[in-house]
PDB file of C-alpha atoms in Angstrom:
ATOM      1  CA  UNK A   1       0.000   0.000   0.000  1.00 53.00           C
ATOM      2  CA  UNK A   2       1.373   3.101  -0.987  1.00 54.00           C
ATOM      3  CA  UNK A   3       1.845   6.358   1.261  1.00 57.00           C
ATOM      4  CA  UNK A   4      -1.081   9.285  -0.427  1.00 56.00           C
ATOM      5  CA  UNK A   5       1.848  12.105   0.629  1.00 57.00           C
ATOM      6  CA  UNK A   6       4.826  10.580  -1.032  1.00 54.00           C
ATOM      7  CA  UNK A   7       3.111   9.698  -4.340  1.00 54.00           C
ATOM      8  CA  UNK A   8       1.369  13.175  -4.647  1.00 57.00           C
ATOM      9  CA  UNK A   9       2.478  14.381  -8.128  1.00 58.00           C
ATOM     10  CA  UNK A  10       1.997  17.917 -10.426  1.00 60.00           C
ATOM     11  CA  UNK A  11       1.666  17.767 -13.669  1.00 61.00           C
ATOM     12  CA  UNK A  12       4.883  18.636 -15.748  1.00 57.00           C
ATOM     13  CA  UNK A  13       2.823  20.427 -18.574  1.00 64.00           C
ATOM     14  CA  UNK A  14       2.675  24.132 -18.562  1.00 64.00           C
ATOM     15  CA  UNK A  15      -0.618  25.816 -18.112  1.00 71.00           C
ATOM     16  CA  UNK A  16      -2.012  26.734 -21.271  1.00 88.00           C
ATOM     17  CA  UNK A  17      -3.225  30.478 -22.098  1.00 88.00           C
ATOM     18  CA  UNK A  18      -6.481  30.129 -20.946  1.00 90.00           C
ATOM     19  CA  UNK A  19      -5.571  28.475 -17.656  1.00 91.00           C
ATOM     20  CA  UNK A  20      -2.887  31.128 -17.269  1.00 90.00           C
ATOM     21  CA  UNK A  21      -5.493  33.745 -17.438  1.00 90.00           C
ATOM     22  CA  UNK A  22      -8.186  32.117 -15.436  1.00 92.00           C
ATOM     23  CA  UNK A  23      -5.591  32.027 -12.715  1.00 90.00           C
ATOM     24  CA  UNK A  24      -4.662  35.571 -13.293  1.00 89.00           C
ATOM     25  CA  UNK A  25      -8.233  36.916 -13.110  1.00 90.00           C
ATOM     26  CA  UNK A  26      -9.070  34.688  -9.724  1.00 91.00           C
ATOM     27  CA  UNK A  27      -5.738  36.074  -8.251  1.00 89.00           C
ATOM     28  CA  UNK A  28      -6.994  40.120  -9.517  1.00 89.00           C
ATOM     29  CA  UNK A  29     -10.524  39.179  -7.800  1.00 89.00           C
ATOM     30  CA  UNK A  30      -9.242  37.803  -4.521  1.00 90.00           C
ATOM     31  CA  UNK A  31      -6.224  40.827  -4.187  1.00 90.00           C
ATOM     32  CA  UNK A  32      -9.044  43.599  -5.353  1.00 92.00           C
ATOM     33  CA  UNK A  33     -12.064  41.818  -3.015  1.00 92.00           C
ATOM     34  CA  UNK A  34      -9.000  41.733  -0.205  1.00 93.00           C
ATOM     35  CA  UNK A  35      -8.282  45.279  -0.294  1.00 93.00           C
ATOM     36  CA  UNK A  36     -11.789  46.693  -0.710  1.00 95.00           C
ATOM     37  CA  UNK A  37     -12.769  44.482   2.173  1.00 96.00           C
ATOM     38  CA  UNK A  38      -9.806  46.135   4.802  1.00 96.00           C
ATOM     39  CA  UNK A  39     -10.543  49.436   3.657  1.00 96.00           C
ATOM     40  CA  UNK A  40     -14.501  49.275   3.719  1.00 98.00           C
ATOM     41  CA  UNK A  41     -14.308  47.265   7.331  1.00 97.00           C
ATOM     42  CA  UNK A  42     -11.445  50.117   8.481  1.00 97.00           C
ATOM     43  CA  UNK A  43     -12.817  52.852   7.398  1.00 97.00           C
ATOM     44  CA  UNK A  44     -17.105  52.294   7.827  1.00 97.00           C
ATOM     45  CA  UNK A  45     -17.332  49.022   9.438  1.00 96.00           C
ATOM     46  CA  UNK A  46     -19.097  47.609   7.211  1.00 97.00           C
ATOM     47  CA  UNK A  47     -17.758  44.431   5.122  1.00 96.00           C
ATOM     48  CA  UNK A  48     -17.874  43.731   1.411  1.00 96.00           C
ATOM     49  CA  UNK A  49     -20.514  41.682   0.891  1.00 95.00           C
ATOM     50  CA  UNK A  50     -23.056  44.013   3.248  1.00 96.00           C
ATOM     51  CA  UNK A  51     -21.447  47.115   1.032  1.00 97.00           C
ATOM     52  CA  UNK A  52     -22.391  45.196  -2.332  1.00 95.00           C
ATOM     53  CA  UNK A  53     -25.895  44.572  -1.181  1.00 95.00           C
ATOM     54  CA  UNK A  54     -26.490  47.945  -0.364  1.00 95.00           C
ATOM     55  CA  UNK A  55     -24.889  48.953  -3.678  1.00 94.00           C
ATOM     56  CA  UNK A  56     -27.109  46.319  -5.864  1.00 93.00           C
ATOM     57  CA  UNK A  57     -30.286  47.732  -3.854  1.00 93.00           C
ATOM     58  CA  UNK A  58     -29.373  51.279  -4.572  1.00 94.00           C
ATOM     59  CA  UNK A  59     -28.853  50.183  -7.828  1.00 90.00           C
ATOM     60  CA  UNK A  60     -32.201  48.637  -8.242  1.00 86.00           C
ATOM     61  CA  UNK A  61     -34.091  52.098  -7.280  1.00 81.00           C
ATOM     62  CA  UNK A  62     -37.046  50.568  -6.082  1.00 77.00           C
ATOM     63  CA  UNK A  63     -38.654  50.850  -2.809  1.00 76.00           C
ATOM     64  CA  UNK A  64     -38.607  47.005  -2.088  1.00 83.00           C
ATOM     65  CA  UNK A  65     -36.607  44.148  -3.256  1.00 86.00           C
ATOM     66  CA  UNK A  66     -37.485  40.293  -3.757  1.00 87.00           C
ATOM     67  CA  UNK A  67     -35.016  38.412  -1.949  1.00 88.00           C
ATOM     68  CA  UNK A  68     -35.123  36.099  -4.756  1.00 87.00           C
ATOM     69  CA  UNK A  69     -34.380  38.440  -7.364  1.00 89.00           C
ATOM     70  CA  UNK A  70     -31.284  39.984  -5.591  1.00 90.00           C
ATOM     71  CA  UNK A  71     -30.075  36.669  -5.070  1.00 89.00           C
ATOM     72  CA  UNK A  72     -29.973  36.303  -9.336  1.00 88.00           C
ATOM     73  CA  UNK A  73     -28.397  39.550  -9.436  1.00 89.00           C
ATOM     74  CA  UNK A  74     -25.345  39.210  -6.490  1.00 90.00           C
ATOM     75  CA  UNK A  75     -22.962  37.005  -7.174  1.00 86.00           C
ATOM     76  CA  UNK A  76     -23.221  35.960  -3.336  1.00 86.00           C
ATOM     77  CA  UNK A  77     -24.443  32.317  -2.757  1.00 88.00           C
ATOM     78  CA  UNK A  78     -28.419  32.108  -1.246  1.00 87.00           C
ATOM     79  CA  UNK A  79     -27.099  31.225   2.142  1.00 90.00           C
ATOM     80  CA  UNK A  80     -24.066  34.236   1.999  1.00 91.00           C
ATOM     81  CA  UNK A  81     -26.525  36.341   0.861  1.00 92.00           C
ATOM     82  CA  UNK A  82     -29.338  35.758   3.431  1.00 92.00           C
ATOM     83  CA  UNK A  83     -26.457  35.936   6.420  1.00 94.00           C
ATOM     84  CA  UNK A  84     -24.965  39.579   4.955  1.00 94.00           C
ATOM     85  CA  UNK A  85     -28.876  41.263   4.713  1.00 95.00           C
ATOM     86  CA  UNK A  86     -28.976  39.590   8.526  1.00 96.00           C
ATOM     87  CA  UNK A  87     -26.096  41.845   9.261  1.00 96.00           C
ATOM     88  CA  UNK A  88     -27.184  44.747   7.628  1.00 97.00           C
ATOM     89  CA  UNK A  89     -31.016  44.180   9.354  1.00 97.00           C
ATOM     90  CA  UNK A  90     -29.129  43.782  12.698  1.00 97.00           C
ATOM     91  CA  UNK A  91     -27.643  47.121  12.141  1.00 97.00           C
ATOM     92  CA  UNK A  92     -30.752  48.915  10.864  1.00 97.00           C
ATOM     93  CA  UNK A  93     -29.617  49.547   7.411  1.00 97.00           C
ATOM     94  CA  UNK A  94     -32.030  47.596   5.904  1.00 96.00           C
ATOM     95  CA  UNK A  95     -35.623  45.901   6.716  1.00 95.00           C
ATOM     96  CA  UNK A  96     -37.109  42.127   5.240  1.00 92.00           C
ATOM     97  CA  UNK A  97     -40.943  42.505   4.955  1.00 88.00           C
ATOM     98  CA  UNK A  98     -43.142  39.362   3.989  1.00 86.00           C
ATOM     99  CA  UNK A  99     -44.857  39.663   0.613  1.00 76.00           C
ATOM    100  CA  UNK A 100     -48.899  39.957   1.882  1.00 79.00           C
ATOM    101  CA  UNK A 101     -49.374  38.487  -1.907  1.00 77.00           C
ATOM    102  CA  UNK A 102     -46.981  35.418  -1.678  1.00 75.00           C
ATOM    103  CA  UNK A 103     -46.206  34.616   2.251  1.00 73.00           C
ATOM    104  CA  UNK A 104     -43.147  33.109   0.655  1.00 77.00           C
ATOM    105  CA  UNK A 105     -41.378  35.529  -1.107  1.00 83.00           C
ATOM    106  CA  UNK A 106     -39.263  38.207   1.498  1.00 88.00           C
ATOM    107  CA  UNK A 107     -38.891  41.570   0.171  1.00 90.00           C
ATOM    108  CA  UNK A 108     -35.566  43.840   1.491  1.00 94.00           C
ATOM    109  CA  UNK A 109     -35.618  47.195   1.286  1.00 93.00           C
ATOM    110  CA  UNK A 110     -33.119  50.342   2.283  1.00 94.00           C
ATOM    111  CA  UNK A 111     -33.059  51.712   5.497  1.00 95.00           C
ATOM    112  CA  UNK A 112     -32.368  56.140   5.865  1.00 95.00           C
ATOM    113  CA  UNK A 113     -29.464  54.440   7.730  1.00 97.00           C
ATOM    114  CA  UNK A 114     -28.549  51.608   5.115  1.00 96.00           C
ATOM    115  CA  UNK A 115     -28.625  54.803   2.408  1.00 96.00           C
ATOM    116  CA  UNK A 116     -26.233  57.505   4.618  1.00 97.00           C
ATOM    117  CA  UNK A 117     -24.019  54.217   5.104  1.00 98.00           C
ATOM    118  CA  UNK A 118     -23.652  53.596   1.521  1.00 97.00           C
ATOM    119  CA  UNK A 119     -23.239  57.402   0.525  1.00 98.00           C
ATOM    120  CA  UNK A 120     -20.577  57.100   3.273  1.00 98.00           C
ATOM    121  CA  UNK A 121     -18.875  54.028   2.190  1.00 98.00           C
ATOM    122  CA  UNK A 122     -19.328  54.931  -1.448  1.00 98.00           C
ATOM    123  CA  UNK A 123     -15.872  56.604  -2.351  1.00 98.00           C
ATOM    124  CA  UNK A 124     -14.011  54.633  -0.628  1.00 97.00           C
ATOM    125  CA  UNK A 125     -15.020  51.833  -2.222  1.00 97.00           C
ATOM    126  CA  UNK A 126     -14.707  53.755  -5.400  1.00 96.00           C
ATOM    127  CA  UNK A 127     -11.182  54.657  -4.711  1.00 94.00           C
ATOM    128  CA  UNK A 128      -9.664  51.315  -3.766  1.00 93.00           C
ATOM    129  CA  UNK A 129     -11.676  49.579  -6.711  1.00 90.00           C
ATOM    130  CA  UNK A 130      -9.910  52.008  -8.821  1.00 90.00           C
ATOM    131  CA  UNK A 131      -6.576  52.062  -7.211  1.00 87.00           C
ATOM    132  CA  UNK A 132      -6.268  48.445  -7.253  1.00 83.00           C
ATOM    133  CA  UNK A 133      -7.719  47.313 -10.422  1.00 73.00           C
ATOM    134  CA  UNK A 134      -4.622  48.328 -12.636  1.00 71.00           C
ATOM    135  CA  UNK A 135      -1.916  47.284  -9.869  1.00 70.00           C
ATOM    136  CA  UNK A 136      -3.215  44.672  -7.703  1.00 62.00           C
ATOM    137  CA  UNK A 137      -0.878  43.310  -4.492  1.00 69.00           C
ATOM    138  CA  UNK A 138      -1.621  40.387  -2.507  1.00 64.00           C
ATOM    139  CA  UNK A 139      -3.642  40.847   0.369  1.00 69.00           C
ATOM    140  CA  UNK A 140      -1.827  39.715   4.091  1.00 60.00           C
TER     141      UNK A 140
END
């Protein structure tokens, strides 16, 4: 029987192109997602994925949101998703209201809070998204 740790082998072959850049755009997301992260949690307390739920439901410009809907247009998972607008309702910047039509479907809406947050947190994110997107560094 053979020892898994001393037969653990990498492939000789060079990546190809499209490997090489698949790896080069997961690296830019985690170094640009790491350093908007630190500076929105430094500066406003507030962590990415509560900052880009606020931003999708300014975005939207409606008075309430399906649940379901912003989960289709974040590109957090159900359960992240469901745990960041828990944060952000925790904090008062934004409320879940049941549908009276459909008792299933949750609607999420902005807080006056949630909005001076974002208008707060707004150019900072701005500024490290733009300072890091040409020149991103690892993130400690």
């Amino acid at each position: 029987m053979s020892n898994p740790a001393s037969t653990t082998a990498r492939r000789n072959e060079a990546p190809t192109e499209l490997v090489g850049q698949w790896r080069e755009l997961l690296d830019r997301h985690a170094a640009v997602s790491c350093a908007l992260e630190k500076a929105l949690q430094h500066d406003h307390q507030i962590g990415l994925s509560e900052f880009e739920t606020l931003d999708r439901l300014v975005d939207a410009d409606c008075q309430k949101y399906r649940m379901t809907e912003l989960a289709g247009d974040i590109y957090l998972s159900q359960s992240a998703l469901s745990r960041a607008v828990a944060r952000l309702e925790r904090d008062g910047l934004v409320e879940r209201t049941m549908c009276v039509e459909d008792r299933r479907a949750i609607f999420v809406q902005l807080t006056d809070k949630g909005r001076a947050v974002y208008d707060q947190a707004l150019p900072t994110h701005r500024s490290v998204l733009a300072g890091s997107w040409d020149r991103p560094t690892a993130c400690p």
